[in-house]
């Protein structure tokens, strides 16, 4: 298997810019995933986020997870479990309105650090969207504008821990899926692995690297690029030892954003438009029930409601 793409985006400000842009283009077209180094987020901030996330799990989440495992009898399962994941999670919303102050059990230091980390990730997500526009031949700001809708993008972080699992062959850390949204920025454990993506029919490990940010593309970018870029199936394999930390931040379109292939990817005849036009929130309502299934039927289902979107006043913006 060829090497997983690791991209130094510090090179964007040097004479090696063209080479870095080519690497991003190749990763988007052929992998749907890549790993960023020299991304501009301070190492000290990342270390603090990791330390406080792990402390919070130990203090507030670990016992709850053990009780859930005991209640469901998961340690003694004999056959494959397909309806739950071996993970302990909570969700922080940053945009359009933060809910960090409302989440119980978070220390004040942790709230403050996560707010700062989210601001840095938001800047990185918007930079990446502009870099994708450049590689795709879209006008600068096109993707941000599409994502904006009328109230701005949705942005949030899923904070996950994947504790040691006695039966990793029978229970996945996280079942295989593609991400519904836009662009995903992952800060993952650099010691305990588990994340895999599906490439050319084979599961490939996403290598844990200290202080890197893993990027992957969601379903909405597949639609907007009319399939030039694709969202990719990925999963988390539970491990028998070690607790894996994962902070996945999702920079998604606003609820009322109208998603459709960009005009430059659709030739004059309608047949070249391979994806439907829809409102992001409608897609999310569908996705919730179908997350762990193939994405193609989701796109087909959205085609069925496409005619009503054309008439929606938002679609004319």
Coordinates of C-alpha atoms in Angstrom, one line a residue, residues 61-280:
X61 CA -16.7 9.3 32.1
X62 CA -14.8 6.1 32.9
X63 CA -17.0 4.8 35.6
X64 CA -20.1 5.5 33.5
X65 CA -18.7 3.6 30.6
X66 CA -17.8 0.6 32.9
X67 CA -21.4 0.6 34.2
X68 CA -22.8 0.7 30.7
X69 CA -20.6 -2.3 29.7
X70 CA -21.7 -4.2 32.8
X71 CA -25.4 -3.5 32.3
X72 CA -25.3 -4.7 28.7
X73 CA -23.1 -7.7 29.5
X74 CA -20.6 -6.7 26.7
X75 CA -17.6 -8.3 28.3
X76 CA -19.0 -11.8 27.7
X77 CA -20.5 -11.4 24.2
X78 CA -20.1 -14.4 22.0
X79 CA -21.2 -13.0 18.6
X80 CA -20.6 -9.8 16.7
X81 CA -22.4 -6.7 18.0
X82 CA -23.7 -4.5 15.2
X83 CA -25.8 -1.9 17.0
X84 CA -23.4 -0.1 19.3
X85 CA -19.9 1.2 19.4
X86 CA -17.2 0.7 22.1
X87 CA -16.7 4.4 22.8
X88 CA -17.4 7.0 25.4
X89 CA -18.3 10.4 24.0
X90 CA -19.7 13.9 24.5
X91 CA -20.3 16.7 22.0
X92 CA -19.3 20.3 22.1
X93 CA -21.0 22.8 19.8
X94 CA -19.0 25.9 18.8
X95 CA -21.0 27.5 16.0
X96 CA -23.5 29.0 15.4
X97 CA -23.8 29.2 19.2
X98 CA -21.4 27.6 21.7
X99 CA -22.8 25.2 24.3
X100 CA -19.5 24.7 26.2
X101 CA -20.7 26.7 29.2
X102 CA -23.8 24.4 29.5
X103 CA -22.0 21.0 29.5
X104 CA -21.9 19.6 33.0
X105 CA -18.8 18.2 34.7
X106 CA -16.3 20.3 32.7
X107 CA -13.6 22.1 34.8
X108 CA -13.3 25.8 34.0
X109 CA -9.8 25.3 32.7
X110 CA -11.0 22.6 30.3
X111 CA -13.9 24.9 29.0
X112 CA -11.4 27.7 28.4
X113 CA -8.9 25.5 26.6
X114 CA -11.5 23.8 24.4
X115 CA -12.9 27.2 23.3
X116 CA -9.4 28.4 22.3
X117 CA -8.7 25.1 20.5
X118 CA -12.0 25.4 18.6
X119 CA -11.1 28.9 17.4
X120 CA -7.8 27.6 16.1
X121 CA -9.5 24.7 14.3
X122 CA -12.1 27.0 12.8
X123 CA -9.3 29.1 11.3
X124 CA -7.6 26.0 9.9
X125 CA -10.9 24.6 8.5
X126 CA -11.6 27.9 6.6
X127 CA -8.0 28.0 5.3
X128 CA -8.4 24.4 4.0
X129 CA -11.7 25.3 2.3
X130 CA -10.0 28.1 0.5
X131 CA -7.1 25.8 -0.5
X132 CA -9.6 23.3 -1.9
X133 CA -11.3 26.1 -3.8
X134 CA -7.9 27.0 -5.4
X135 CA -7.2 23.4 -6.3
X136 CA -10.7 22.9 -7.7
X137 CA -10.7 26.1 -9.8
X138 CA -13.6 27.6 -7.7
X139 CA -13.5 31.3 -6.9
X140 CA -12.0 32.0 -3.5
X141 CA -14.5 31.9 -0.7
X142 CA -17.0 29.7 -2.7
X143 CA -17.1 26.8 -0.3
X144 CA -17.3 29.1 2.8
X145 CA -20.2 31.0 1.1
X146 CA -22.1 27.8 0.3
X147 CA -21.6 26.5 3.9
X148 CA -22.8 29.8 5.4
X149 CA -26.5 29.5 4.6
X150 CA -28.3 32.3 6.4
X151 CA -26.9 31.9 9.9
X152 CA -23.3 30.6 9.3
X153 CA -21.8 27.2 9.4
X154 CA -22.3 24.4 12.0
X155 CA -19.1 23.6 13.9
X156 CA -18.7 21.2 16.8
X157 CA -16.3 18.7 18.4
X158 CA -17.1 15.0 19.2
X159 CA -14.8 14.2 22.2
X160 CA -14.3 10.4 22.3
X161 CA -12.4 7.9 24.3
X162 CA -12.0 4.3 23.2
X163 CA -11.2 2.2 26.3
X164 CA -9.5 -1.2 26.2
X165 CA -11.9 -3.8 24.8
X166 CA -11.9 -7.5 25.7
X167 CA -13.5 -8.5 22.4
X168 CA -12.2 -6.2 19.6
X169 CA -13.1 -8.9 17.0
X170 CA -16.8 -8.7 18.0
X171 CA -17.3 -5.0 18.9
X172 CA -16.0 -2.1 16.8
X173 CA -14.8 1.1 18.5
X174 CA -16.8 2.9 15.8
X175 CA -18.6 1.1 13.0
X176 CA -17.8 1.9 9.4
X177 CA -19.3 5.1 8.0
X178 CA -18.7 8.2 5.9
X179 CA -19.1 11.6 7.6
X180 CA -22.2 13.5 6.6
X181 CA -20.8 17.0 6.7
X182 CA -18.1 19.2 5.2
X183 CA -14.5 19.0 6.4
X184 CA -13.4 17.1 9.5
X185 CA -10.3 17.9 11.6
X186 CA -9.2 15.2 14.0
X187 CA -6.7 15.4 16.9
X188 CA -6.1 11.8 17.8
X189 CA -4.0 9.9 20.3
X190 CA -0.4 9.4 19.1
X191 CA 0.2 6.2 21.0
X192 CA -3.0 4.1 20.7
X193 CA -4.0 3.5 17.0
X194 CA -7.3 2.2 15.7
X195 CA -8.6 4.6 13.0
X196 CA -8.8 2.9 9.5
X197 CA -10.0 4.0 6.1
X198 CA -11.2 1.9 3.2
X199 CA -9.0 2.4 0.1
X200 CA -9.3 0.2 -3.0
X201 CA -11.2 -2.4 -1.0
X202 CA -8.7 -2.7 1.8
X203 CA -8.7 -1.2 5.3
X204 CA -5.6 1.0 5.8
X205 CA -4.4 2.4 9.2
X206 CA -4.3 6.1 9.6
X207 CA -1.0 6.5 11.4
X208 CA -1.0 8.1 14.8
X209 CA 1.5 11.1 14.7
X210 CA 2.2 13.4 17.6
X211 CA 0.8 16.9 17.1
X212 CA -0.7 16.2 13.7
X213 CA -4.3 17.0 12.6
X214 CA -5.9 14.4 10.4
X215 CA -8.3 15.8 7.7
X216 CA -11.1 14.0 6.0
X217 CA -13.8 15.0 3.6
X218 CA -17.5 14.6 4.2
X219 CA -20.4 13.8 2.0
X220 CA -21.2 17.5 1.3
X221 CA -17.9 18.1 -0.4
X222 CA -18.5 15.0 -2.6
X223 CA -21.8 16.6 -3.7
X224 CA -20.4 20.1 -4.3
X225 CA -17.5 18.7 -6.4
X226 CA -19.9 16.5 -8.3
X227 CA -17.9 13.4 -7.2
X228 CA -14.4 14.8 -8.1
X229 CA -13.6 14.5 -4.3
X230 CA -15.2 11.7 -2.4
X231 CA -16.1 11.0 1.2
X232 CA -14.5 7.8 2.4
X233 CA -15.6 4.9 4.6
X234 CA -13.7 4.8 7.9
X235 CA -14.0 3.0 11.2
X236 CA -12.3 2.6 14.6
X237 CA -11.0 -0.8 15.7
X238 CA -11.1 -1.3 19.4
X239 CA -7.9 -2.3 21.1
X240 CA -7.3 -4.8 23.9
X241 CA -5.0 -2.3 25.8
X242 CA -4.6 1.4 25.9
X243 CA -7.3 4.1 25.9
X244 CA -7.5 6.0 22.6
X245 CA -8.4 9.7 22.7
X246 CA -10.1 11.3 19.6
X247 CA -11.3 14.8 19.2
X248 CA -13.1 15.1 15.8
X249 CA -14.2 18.6 14.9
X250 CA -16.8 18.9 12.2
X251 CA -17.0 22.1 10.1
X252 CA -20.4 21.6 8.4
X253 CA -22.8 23.7 6.3
X254 CA -25.4 25.7 8.2
X255 CA -28.8 24.0 8.6
X256 CA -30.5 26.0 5.7
X257 CA -27.5 25.9 3.4
X258 CA -28.4 24.7 -0.1
X259 CA -26.0 22.0 -1.3
X260 CA -25.6 21.2 -4.9
X261 CA -22.8 20.5 -7.4
X262 CA -20.9 23.7 -8.2
X263 CA -21.9 25.0 -11.7
X264 CA -18.3 24.6 -13.0
X265 CA -18.5 20.8 -12.5
X266 CA -21.8 20.4 -14.4
X267 CA -21.7 20.6 -18.2
X268 CA -24.6 22.1 -20.2
X269 CA -26.5 18.9 -20.2
X270 CA -28.2 17.8 -16.9
X271 CA -26.9 14.3 -17.1
X272 CA -23.5 15.4 -16.0
X273 CA -24.9 16.4 -12.6
X274 CA -24.4 13.2 -10.7
X275 CA -25.7 14.5 -7.3
X276 CA -28.9 16.2 -6.2
X277 CA -29.6 19.7 -4.8
X278 CA -30.9 19.7 -1.2
X279 CA -31.0 21.6 2.1
X280 CA -28.3 20.4 4.5

